[in-house]
């Protein structure tokens, strides 16, 4: 088992402390060795080191009187990992098994929704990290910055490498009935509803662990976030076959940042066209089995791709997403959860059961549907999802494997294009009405209309720098 220290911030009640020790100290993953309890307002507290022997234990205790004595106590920690808990908060049920030099959030166990996304606000999000990372970061931070993101920023400032861990949402098996084995709305043919010249069926179109995967990152004015985004992708436990950043008409594409990562490719559009034309053109010009989406201001846990591929192979799904940790500018994290069986959720109603940038999609699915609605500058992901339900299995994994940044100026927060903007609300209603009409057609034995709602001409992408990709028809931009 992995040795564990608990640092408890604040004064706890005895029942809570007992429960915390039971959950985190005797779960088969971790062995509790050391507890440090400290009052954040005064730095006063107690450090207790435990020695366990079969069913009995002994302990050594000393008082913490100041920040200096706390930092001394911090240096006495010799366990592999340390969890930071706010006193009297809900205790998580399934803490992650961290790899070396990693940090991870510890959201509490939740019940997953059946139909659409659901937020789970928490007063304080507990977290854990490899102990050497904490020893490097905490002495440099004020105690009010002792958070998952505060420590990450400090480690990045010191150029200390680390991985982002993944937390499972109290869910243990991909064999659960929550995952679809068959989708009654799947049609073997969708002739007369899309341009069949776009269909490129293969003998093995399903995603497996051996699938060749390209990560696609649309980029526009996200330079301050792009390094973390790319670092999280190059550090995947299951390496990607390619990573491409596609700049959307910036005056100055992020050449220097991309060049820090030799395996990453930078393409650029001369004009600003929105993410869906960029994504669609990247898929059309390359030849991979599947595509991993990620926004340029977001980042992934280290095993995100590994988990997505395993779920796709287990379930036969061609579109697979993850759970979300929403990141706010004050370093708060908000757990947002999604249904496991996206196909079943969409069969009930056209809601929001999958977050597009968390997802992995098969190339065949994109081609069968005629691609994304490239004529849309926003909500093109929802439009694609609502068509996909009729021709593919769609699932989410039960893991928080994606960190999504909530910030001013993004497509979802901008006054003109945000989630509550009238023009977006009108489009969403149109998409839902179309999905409802398609569901009704299927139930009547008719074919659904699966054409992209609105398309635009293909955009020219220029090669800027980086590794060559697996181009369709052996075309290479560099020559």
PDB file of C-alpha atoms in Angstrom, residues 200-466:
ATOM      1  CA  UNK A 200     -15.650   5.807 -45.609  1.00  0.00           C
ATOM      2  CA  UNK A 201     -16.572   2.552 -43.890  1.00  0.00           C
ATOM      3  CA  UNK A 202     -13.691   0.329 -42.846  1.00  0.00           C
ATOM      4  CA  UNK A 203     -13.560  -3.254 -41.637  1.00  0.00           C
ATOM      5  CA  UNK A 204     -12.654  -2.058 -38.169  1.00  0.00           C
ATOM      6  CA  UNK A 205     -14.110   1.381 -37.557  1.00  0.00           C
ATOM      7  CA  UNK A 206     -14.497   0.943 -33.799  1.00  0.00           C
ATOM      8  CA  UNK A 207     -11.979   2.506 -31.461  1.00  0.00           C
ATOM      9  CA  UNK A 208      -9.481   0.263 -29.643  1.00  0.00           C
ATOM     10  CA  UNK A 209      -6.378   0.822 -27.574  1.00  0.00           C
ATOM     11  CA  UNK A 210      -4.372   0.370 -30.781  1.00  0.00           C
ATOM     12  CA  UNK A 211      -6.206   3.151 -32.622  1.00  0.00           C
ATOM     13  CA  UNK A 212      -4.107   5.992 -34.002  1.00  0.00           C
ATOM     14  CA  UNK A 213      -5.227   9.177 -32.275  1.00  0.00           C
ATOM     15  CA  UNK A 214      -4.625  12.833 -33.118  1.00  0.00           C
ATOM     16  CA  UNK A 215      -5.292  15.523 -30.508  1.00  0.00           C
ATOM     17  CA  UNK A 216      -6.890  18.626 -32.062  1.00  0.00           C
ATOM     18  CA  UNK A 217      -6.652  21.996 -30.277  1.00  0.00           C
ATOM     19  CA  UNK A 218      -8.334  25.041 -31.857  1.00  0.00           C
ATOM     20  CA  UNK A 219      -6.519  28.178 -30.682  1.00  0.00           C
ATOM     21  CA  UNK A 220      -7.384  31.873 -30.567  1.00  0.00           C
ATOM     22  CA  UNK A 221      -5.777  34.270 -28.099  1.00  0.00           C
ATOM     23  CA  UNK A 222      -5.048  31.593 -25.494  1.00  0.00           C
ATOM     24  CA  UNK A 223      -1.280  31.996 -25.337  1.00  0.00           C
ATOM     25  CA  UNK A 224      -1.207  32.324 -21.537  1.00  0.00           C
ATOM     26  CA  UNK A 225      -2.915  28.941 -21.148  1.00  0.00           C
ATOM     27  CA  UNK A 226      -1.488  26.937 -24.050  1.00  0.00           C
ATOM     28  CA  UNK A 227       1.666  25.644 -22.351  1.00  0.00           C
ATOM     29  CA  UNK A 228      -0.262  23.772 -19.650  1.00  0.00           C
ATOM     30  CA  UNK A 229      -2.695  22.498 -22.271  1.00  0.00           C
ATOM     31  CA  UNK A 230       0.091  20.994 -24.389  1.00  0.00           C
ATOM     32  CA  UNK A 231       2.108  19.746 -21.415  1.00  0.00           C
ATOM     33  CA  UNK A 232      -0.888  17.703 -20.270  1.00  0.00           C
ATOM     34  CA  UNK A 233      -1.171  16.094 -23.709  1.00  0.00           C
ATOM     35  CA  UNK A 234       2.484  15.224 -24.267  1.00  0.00           C
ATOM     36  CA  UNK A 235       2.503  13.623 -20.792  1.00  0.00           C
ATOM     37  CA  UNK A 236      -0.336  11.171 -21.503  1.00  0.00           C
ATOM     38  CA  UNK A 237       0.241   7.670 -20.127  1.00  0.00           C
ATOM     39  CA  UNK A 238      -0.912   6.345 -23.491  1.00  0.00           C
ATOM     40  CA  UNK A 239       0.994   8.525 -25.982  1.00  0.00           C
ATOM     41  CA  UNK A 240      -0.847  10.243 -28.824  1.00  0.00           C
ATOM     42  CA  UNK A 241       0.176   9.634 -32.425  1.00  0.00           C
ATOM     43  CA  UNK A 242      -0.010  13.371 -33.052  1.00  0.00           C
ATOM     44  CA  UNK A 243      -0.965  16.721 -31.507  1.00  0.00           C
ATOM     45  CA  UNK A 244      -2.008  19.667 -33.659  1.00  0.00           C
ATOM     46  CA  UNK A 245      -2.721  23.251 -32.629  1.00  0.00           C
ATOM     47  CA  UNK A 246      -4.816  25.121 -35.223  1.00  0.00           C
ATOM     48  CA  UNK A 247      -4.618  28.888 -34.891  1.00  0.00           C
ATOM     49  CA  UNK A 248      -7.807  30.715 -35.845  1.00  0.00           C
ATOM     50  CA  UNK A 249      -6.524  33.802 -37.638  1.00  0.00           C
ATOM     51  CA  UNK A 250      -4.434  35.349 -34.863  1.00  0.00           C
ATOM     52  CA  UNK A 251      -2.145  38.222 -35.827  1.00  0.00           C
ATOM     53  CA  UNK A 252       0.702  36.233 -34.318  1.00  0.00           C
ATOM     54  CA  UNK A 253       0.264  32.414 -34.060  1.00  0.00           C
ATOM     55  CA  UNK A 254       1.807  30.829 -30.919  1.00  0.00           C
ATOM     56  CA  UNK A 255       4.970  29.639 -32.676  1.00  0.00           C
ATOM     57  CA  UNK A 256       7.361  29.910 -29.725  1.00  0.00           C
ATOM     58  CA  UNK A 257       5.061  27.997 -27.364  1.00  0.00           C
ATOM     59  CA  UNK A 258       4.499  25.163 -29.836  1.00  0.00           C
ATOM     60  CA  UNK A 259       8.226  24.898 -30.527  1.00  0.00           C
ATOM     61  CA  UNK A 260       8.769  24.048 -26.854  1.00  0.00           C
ATOM     62  CA  UNK A 261       7.085  20.725 -27.696  1.00  0.00           C
ATOM     63  CA  UNK A 262       8.905  19.070 -30.634  1.00  0.00           C
ATOM     64  CA  UNK A 263       6.137  16.538 -31.273  1.00  0.00           C
ATOM     65  CA  UNK A 264       3.420  19.174 -31.670  1.00  0.00           C
ATOM     66  CA  UNK A 265       2.329  20.638 -35.012  1.00  0.00           C
ATOM     67  CA  UNK A 266       1.063  24.181 -35.600  1.00  0.00           C
ATOM     68  CA  UNK A 267      -1.302  24.955 -38.474  1.00  0.00           C
ATOM     69  CA  UNK A 268      -2.978  28.311 -39.013  1.00  0.00           C
ATOM     70  CA  UNK A 269      -5.921  29.822 -40.820  1.00  0.00           C
ATOM     71  CA  UNK A 270      -5.369  33.262 -42.354  1.00  0.00           C
ATOM     72  CA  UNK A 271      -8.856  34.353 -41.245  1.00  0.00           C
ATOM     73  CA  UNK A 272     -10.930  33.821 -38.107  1.00  0.00           C
ATOM     74  CA  UNK A 273     -13.617  31.217 -38.837  1.00  0.00           C
ATOM     75  CA  UNK A 274     -14.520  29.606 -35.492  1.00  0.00           C
ATOM     76  CA  UNK A 275     -13.517  26.208 -34.084  1.00  0.00           C
ATOM     77  CA  UNK A 276     -15.720  23.851 -36.106  1.00  0.00           C
ATOM     78  CA  UNK A 277     -14.324  24.741 -39.527  1.00  0.00           C
ATOM     79  CA  UNK A 278     -10.836  24.278 -38.084  1.00  0.00           C
ATOM     80  CA  UNK A 279     -11.666  20.909 -36.540  1.00  0.00           C
ATOM     81  CA  UNK A 280     -13.423  19.640 -39.631  1.00  0.00           C
ATOM     82  CA  UNK A 281     -10.581  20.660 -41.924  1.00  0.00           C
ATOM     83  CA  UNK A 282      -8.016  18.988 -39.685  1.00  0.00           C
ATOM     84  CA  UNK A 283     -10.004  15.744 -39.796  1.00  0.00           C
ATOM     85  CA  UNK A 284     -10.471  16.000 -43.568  1.00  0.00           C
ATOM     86  CA  UNK A 285      -6.760  16.573 -44.208  1.00  0.00           C
ATOM     87  CA  UNK A 286      -5.445  13.847 -41.902  1.00  0.00           C
ATOM     88  CA  UNK A 287      -5.970  10.124 -41.580  1.00  0.00           C
ATOM     89  CA  UNK A 288      -6.202   8.906 -37.983  1.00  0.00           C
ATOM     90  CA  UNK A 289      -8.563   6.362 -36.468  1.00  0.00           C
ATOM     91  CA  UNK A 290      -9.819   8.782 -33.826  1.00  0.00           C
ATOM     92  CA  UNK A 291      -9.531  12.394 -32.711  1.00  0.00           C
ATOM     93  CA  UNK A 292      -9.112  13.701 -29.170  1.00  0.00           C
ATOM     94  CA  UNK A 293     -10.551  17.169 -28.639  1.00  0.00           C
ATOM     95  CA  UNK A 294      -9.240  19.745 -26.200  1.00  0.00           C
ATOM     96  CA  UNK A 295      -9.693  23.504 -25.885  1.00  0.00           C
ATOM     97  CA  UNK A 296      -6.515  25.588 -25.811  1.00  0.00           C
ATOM     98  CA  UNK A 297      -7.255  27.023 -22.351  1.00  0.00           C
ATOM     99  CA  UNK A 298      -8.050  23.650 -20.754  1.00  0.00           C
ATOM    100  CA  UNK A 299      -5.970  20.641 -19.722  1.00  0.00           C
ATOM    101  CA  UNK A 300      -6.239  16.887 -19.185  1.00  0.00           C
ATOM    102  CA  UNK A 301      -5.351  14.387 -16.517  1.00  0.00           C
ATOM    103  CA  UNK A 302      -2.365  12.240 -17.447  1.00  0.00           C
ATOM    104  CA  UNK A 303      -4.406   9.106 -18.180  1.00  0.00           C
ATOM    105  CA  UNK A 304      -7.354  10.727 -19.966  1.00  0.00           C
ATOM    106  CA  UNK A 305      -6.649   9.110 -23.347  1.00  0.00           C
ATOM    107  CA  UNK A 306      -5.914   5.735 -21.762  1.00  0.00           C
ATOM    108  CA  UNK A 307      -9.283   5.771 -19.981  1.00  0.00           C
ATOM    109  CA  UNK A 308     -11.202   6.950 -23.059  1.00  0.00           C
ATOM    110  CA  UNK A 309      -9.709   4.243 -25.272  1.00  0.00           C
ATOM    111  CA  UNK A 310     -10.480   1.553 -22.689  1.00  0.00           C
ATOM    112  CA  UNK A 311     -14.107   2.677 -22.466  1.00  0.00           C
ATOM    113  CA  UNK A 312     -14.458   2.815 -26.248  1.00  0.00           C
ATOM    114  CA  UNK A 313     -13.041  -0.672 -26.643  1.00  0.00           C
ATOM    115  CA  UNK A 314     -15.193  -2.075 -23.821  1.00  0.00           C
ATOM    116  CA  UNK A 315     -18.466  -0.587 -25.035  1.00  0.00           C
ATOM    117  CA  UNK A 316     -18.089  -0.190 -28.785  1.00  0.00           C
ATOM    118  CA  UNK A 317     -18.755   3.540 -28.402  1.00  0.00           C
ATOM    119  CA  UNK A 318     -17.516   5.858 -31.145  1.00  0.00           C
ATOM    120  CA  UNK A 319     -17.904   9.040 -29.079  1.00  0.00           C
ATOM    121  CA  UNK A 320     -16.646   9.008 -25.477  1.00  0.00           C
ATOM    122  CA  UNK A 321     -16.433  11.891 -22.990  1.00  0.00           C
ATOM    123  CA  UNK A 322     -15.294  12.410 -19.395  1.00  0.00           C
ATOM    124  CA  UNK A 323     -16.517  14.119 -16.247  1.00  0.00           C
ATOM    125  CA  UNK A 324     -15.496  17.755 -15.760  1.00  0.00           C
ATOM    126  CA  UNK A 325     -13.733  19.864 -13.149  1.00  0.00           C
ATOM    127  CA  UNK A 326     -14.626  23.459 -13.952  1.00  0.00           C
ATOM    128  CA  UNK A 327     -11.840  25.928 -13.136  1.00  0.00           C
ATOM    129  CA  UNK A 328     -12.616  29.507 -12.101  1.00  0.00           C
ATOM    130  CA  UNK A 329     -10.262  32.471 -12.150  1.00  0.00           C
ATOM    131  CA  UNK A 330     -10.061  32.542  -8.332  1.00  0.00           C
ATOM    132  CA  UNK A 331      -8.695  28.954  -8.375  1.00  0.00           C
ATOM    133  CA  UNK A 332     -11.999  27.377  -7.318  1.00  0.00           C
ATOM    134  CA  UNK A 333     -12.895  23.985  -8.778  1.00  0.00           C
ATOM    135  CA  UNK A 334     -16.484  22.946  -9.465  1.00  0.00           C
ATOM    136  CA  UNK A 335     -17.266  19.270 -10.148  1.00  0.00           C
ATOM    137  CA  UNK A 336     -19.699  18.867 -13.056  1.00  0.00           C
ATOM    138  CA  UNK A 337     -21.006  15.373 -13.774  1.00  0.00           C
ATOM    139  CA  UNK A 338     -22.559  13.818 -16.855  1.00  0.00           C
ATOM    140  CA  UNK A 339     -24.567  10.637 -17.561  1.00  0.00           C
ATOM    141  CA  UNK A 340     -22.583   7.498 -18.313  1.00  0.00           C
ATOM    142  CA  UNK A 341     -25.049   6.333 -20.964  1.00  0.00           C
ATOM    143  CA  UNK A 342     -25.212   9.346 -23.267  1.00  0.00           C
ATOM    144  CA  UNK A 343     -27.176   7.415 -25.880  1.00  0.00           C
ATOM    145  CA  UNK A 344     -29.939   6.667 -23.370  1.00  0.00           C
ATOM    146  CA  UNK A 345     -29.938  10.259 -22.116  1.00  0.00           C
ATOM    147  CA  UNK A 346     -30.417  11.633 -25.619  1.00  0.00           C
ATOM    148  CA  UNK A 347     -33.151   9.095 -26.335  1.00  0.00           C
ATOM    149  CA  UNK A 348     -35.071  10.634 -23.425  1.00  0.00           C
ATOM    150  CA  UNK A 349     -34.559  14.274 -24.378  1.00  0.00           C
ATOM    151  CA  UNK A 350     -32.062  16.490 -26.259  1.00  0.00           C
ATOM    152  CA  UNK A 351     -30.145  17.815 -23.254  1.00  0.00           C
ATOM    153  CA  UNK A 352     -26.455  18.379 -22.490  1.00  0.00           C
ATOM    154  CA  UNK A 353     -25.159  14.917 -21.557  1.00  0.00           C
ATOM    155  CA  UNK A 354     -21.599  15.208 -22.948  1.00  0.00           C
ATOM    156  CA  UNK A 355     -18.996  17.987 -22.973  1.00  0.00           C
ATOM    157  CA  UNK A 356     -17.427  18.144 -26.428  1.00  0.00           C
ATOM    158  CA  UNK A 357     -13.826  19.146 -25.530  1.00  0.00           C
ATOM    159  CA  UNK A 358     -13.604  16.168 -23.155  1.00  0.00           C
ATOM    160  CA  UNK A 359     -14.363  13.706 -25.917  1.00  0.00           C
ATOM    161  CA  UNK A 360     -12.736  11.207 -28.247  1.00  0.00           C
ATOM    162  CA  UNK A 361     -14.478  10.513 -31.592  1.00  0.00           C
ATOM    163  CA  UNK A 362     -13.897   7.962 -34.334  1.00  0.00           C
ATOM    164  CA  UNK A 363     -13.031   9.296 -37.793  1.00  0.00           C
ATOM    165  CA  UNK A 364     -15.677   7.034 -39.307  1.00  0.00           C
ATOM    166  CA  UNK A 365     -18.427   8.622 -37.236  1.00  0.00           C
ATOM    167  CA  UNK A 366     -17.457  12.093 -38.417  1.00  0.00           C
ATOM    168  CA  UNK A 367     -17.411  10.935 -42.036  1.00  0.00           C
ATOM    169  CA  UNK A 368     -20.701   9.039 -41.780  1.00  0.00           C
ATOM    170  CA  UNK A 369     -22.430  12.180 -40.570  1.00  0.00           C
ATOM    171  CA  UNK A 370     -20.907  14.460 -43.193  1.00  0.00           C
ATOM    172  CA  UNK A 371     -18.794  16.208 -40.582  1.00  0.00           C
ATOM    173  CA  UNK A 372     -19.443  19.104 -38.239  1.00  0.00           C
ATOM    174  CA  UNK A 373     -21.797  21.969 -39.051  1.00  0.00           C
ATOM    175  CA  UNK A 374     -18.986  24.207 -40.253  1.00  0.00           C
ATOM    176  CA  UNK A 375     -21.353  27.111 -40.878  1.00  0.00           C
ATOM    177  CA  UNK A 376     -21.880  27.533 -37.121  1.00  0.00           C
ATOM    178  CA  UNK A 377     -19.471  29.589 -35.023  1.00  0.00           C
ATOM    179  CA  UNK A 378     -20.862  28.205 -31.752  1.00  0.00           C
ATOM    180  CA  UNK A 379     -22.949  25.203 -30.623  1.00  0.00           C
ATOM    181  CA  UNK A 380     -21.554  23.119 -33.480  1.00  0.00           C
ATOM    182  CA  UNK A 381     -20.559  20.505 -30.903  1.00  0.00           C
ATOM    183  CA  UNK A 382     -24.151  20.209 -29.640  1.00  0.00           C
ATOM    184  CA  UNK A 383     -25.385  19.982 -33.223  1.00  0.00           C
ATOM    185  CA  UNK A 384     -22.962  17.117 -33.947  1.00  0.00           C
ATOM    186  CA  UNK A 385     -23.879  15.279 -30.742  1.00  0.00           C
ATOM    187  CA  UNK A 386     -27.608  15.445 -31.442  1.00  0.00           C
ATOM    188  CA  UNK A 387     -27.063  13.838 -34.856  1.00  0.00           C
ATOM    189  CA  UNK A 388     -24.572  11.261 -33.571  1.00  0.00           C
ATOM    190  CA  UNK A 389     -27.100   9.605 -31.271  1.00  0.00           C
ATOM    191  CA  UNK A 390     -28.835   7.989 -34.250  1.00  0.00           C
ATOM    192  CA  UNK A 391     -25.779   6.245 -35.721  1.00  0.00           C
ATOM    193  CA  UNK A 392     -23.357   5.564 -32.855  1.00  0.00           C
ATOM    194  CA  UNK A 393     -23.022   4.470 -29.264  1.00  0.00           C
ATOM    195  CA  UNK A 394     -22.049   7.367 -27.001  1.00  0.00           C
ATOM    196  CA  UNK A 395     -20.795   7.135 -23.405  1.00  0.00           C
ATOM    197  CA  UNK A 396     -18.982   9.090 -20.712  1.00  0.00           C
ATOM    198  CA  UNK A 397     -16.372   7.585 -18.447  1.00  0.00           C
ATOM    199  CA  UNK A 398     -16.910   7.984 -14.671  1.00  0.00           C
ATOM    200  CA  UNK A 399     -13.683   9.916 -14.169  1.00  0.00           C
ATOM    201  CA  UNK A 400     -12.829  13.577 -13.663  1.00  0.00           C
ATOM    202  CA  UNK A 401     -10.209  13.599 -16.417  1.00  0.00           C
ATOM    203  CA  UNK A 402     -10.702  17.098 -17.850  1.00  0.00           C
ATOM    204  CA  UNK A 403     -10.123  20.567 -16.392  1.00  0.00           C
ATOM    205  CA  UNK A 404     -12.285  23.165 -18.147  1.00  0.00           C
ATOM    206  CA  UNK A 405     -11.457  26.817 -17.633  1.00  0.00           C
ATOM    207  CA  UNK A 406     -14.324  29.277 -17.080  1.00  0.00           C
ATOM    208  CA  UNK A 407     -13.106  32.749 -18.035  1.00  0.00           C
ATOM    209  CA  UNK A 408     -14.290  36.024 -19.468  1.00  0.00           C
ATOM    210  CA  UNK A 409     -14.045  36.400 -23.221  1.00  0.00           C
ATOM    211  CA  UNK A 410     -14.582  32.769 -24.225  1.00  0.00           C
ATOM    212  CA  UNK A 411     -17.294  31.640 -26.648  1.00  0.00           C
ATOM    213  CA  UNK A 412     -19.468  30.451 -23.750  1.00  0.00           C
ATOM    214  CA  UNK A 413     -19.086  33.609 -21.595  1.00  0.00           C
ATOM    215  CA  UNK A 414     -18.944  36.394 -24.182  1.00  0.00           C
ATOM    216  CA  UNK A 415     -22.027  38.626 -24.158  1.00  0.00           C
ATOM    217  CA  UNK A 416     -22.651  38.084 -27.863  1.00  0.00           C
ATOM    218  CA  UNK A 417     -22.120  34.299 -27.988  1.00  0.00           C
ATOM    219  CA  UNK A 418     -22.395  33.129 -24.359  1.00  0.00           C
ATOM    220  CA  UNK A 419     -24.691  30.469 -22.995  1.00  0.00           C
ATOM    221  CA  UNK A 420     -27.422  33.006 -22.226  1.00  0.00           C
ATOM    222  CA  UNK A 421     -27.036  35.108 -25.369  1.00  0.00           C
ATOM    223  CA  UNK A 422     -30.340  35.321 -27.295  1.00  0.00           C
ATOM    224  CA  UNK A 423     -28.736  34.176 -30.546  1.00  0.00           C
ATOM    225  CA  UNK A 424     -27.345  31.038 -28.867  1.00  0.00           C
ATOM    226  CA  UNK A 425     -30.597  30.266 -27.050  1.00  0.00           C
ATOM    227  CA  UNK A 426     -32.471  30.541 -30.342  1.00  0.00           C
ATOM    228  CA  UNK A 427     -30.039  28.163 -32.049  1.00  0.00           C
ATOM    229  CA  UNK A 428     -30.177  25.638 -29.196  1.00  0.00           C
ATOM    230  CA  UNK A 429     -33.963  25.586 -29.413  1.00  0.00           C
ATOM    231  CA  UNK A 430     -33.702  24.961 -33.153  1.00  0.00           C
ATOM    232  CA  UNK A 431     -31.288  22.070 -32.571  1.00  0.00           C
ATOM    233  CA  UNK A 432     -33.502  20.515 -29.920  1.00  0.00           C
ATOM    234  CA  UNK A 433     -36.589  20.782 -32.127  1.00  0.00           C
ATOM    235  CA  UNK A 434     -34.715  19.070 -34.929  1.00  0.00           C
ATOM    236  CA  UNK A 435     -33.571  16.283 -32.620  1.00  0.00           C
ATOM    237  CA  UNK A 436     -37.105  15.740 -31.336  1.00  0.00           C
ATOM    238  CA  UNK A 437     -38.376  15.554 -34.920  1.00  0.00           C
ATOM    239  CA  UNK A 438     -35.672  13.009 -35.805  1.00  0.00           C
ATOM    240  CA  UNK A 439     -36.567  10.862 -32.789  1.00  0.00           C
ATOM    241  CA  UNK A 440     -40.221  10.924 -33.819  1.00  0.00           C
ATOM    242  CA  UNK A 441     -39.273   9.923 -37.365  1.00  0.00           C
ATOM    243  CA  UNK A 442     -37.244   6.964 -36.102  1.00  0.00           C
ATOM    244  CA  UNK A 443     -40.127   5.750 -33.942  1.00  0.00           C
ATOM    245  CA  UNK A 444     -42.367   5.870 -37.008  1.00  0.00           C
ATOM    246  CA  UNK A 445     -39.892   3.770 -38.975  1.00  0.00           C
ATOM    247  CA  UNK A 446     -38.625   6.695 -41.044  1.00  0.00           C
ATOM    248  CA  UNK A 447     -35.068   7.887 -41.614  1.00  0.00           C
ATOM    249  CA  UNK A 448     -33.864  10.877 -39.591  1.00  0.00           C
ATOM    250  CA  UNK A 449     -32.398  13.945 -41.274  1.00  0.00           C
ATOM    251  CA  UNK A 450     -28.749  13.773 -40.280  1.00  0.00           C
ATOM    252  CA  UNK A 451     -27.282  16.411 -42.567  1.00  0.00           C
ATOM    253  CA  UNK A 452     -25.175  19.118 -40.872  1.00  0.00           C
ATOM    254  CA  UNK A 453     -27.465  22.034 -40.087  1.00  0.00           C
ATOM    255  CA  UNK A 454     -25.290  24.633 -41.812  1.00  0.00           C
ATOM    256  CA  UNK A 455     -22.021  24.234 -43.705  1.00  0.00           C
ATOM    257  CA  UNK A 456     -19.342  26.558 -45.046  1.00  0.00           C
ATOM    258  CA  UNK A 457     -16.554  26.133 -47.565  1.00  0.00           C
ATOM    259  CA  UNK A 458     -13.417  24.325 -46.481  1.00  0.00           C
ATOM    260  CA  UNK A 459     -10.856  26.657 -44.970  1.00  0.00           C
ATOM    261  CA  UNK A 460      -7.214  26.676 -46.049  1.00  0.00           C
ATOM    262  CA  UNK A 461      -4.811  25.709 -43.276  1.00  0.00           C
ATOM    263  CA  UNK A 462      -1.143  26.689 -43.553  1.00  0.00           C
ATOM    264  CA  UNK A 463       1.652  24.657 -42.026  1.00  0.00           C
ATOM    265  CA  UNK A 464       3.660  26.817 -39.593  1.00  0.00           C
ATOM    266  CA  UNK A 465       5.970  24.565 -37.583  1.00  0.00           C
ATOM    267  CA  UNK A 466       6.358  21.223 -35.857  1.00  0.00           C
TER     268      UNK A 466
END
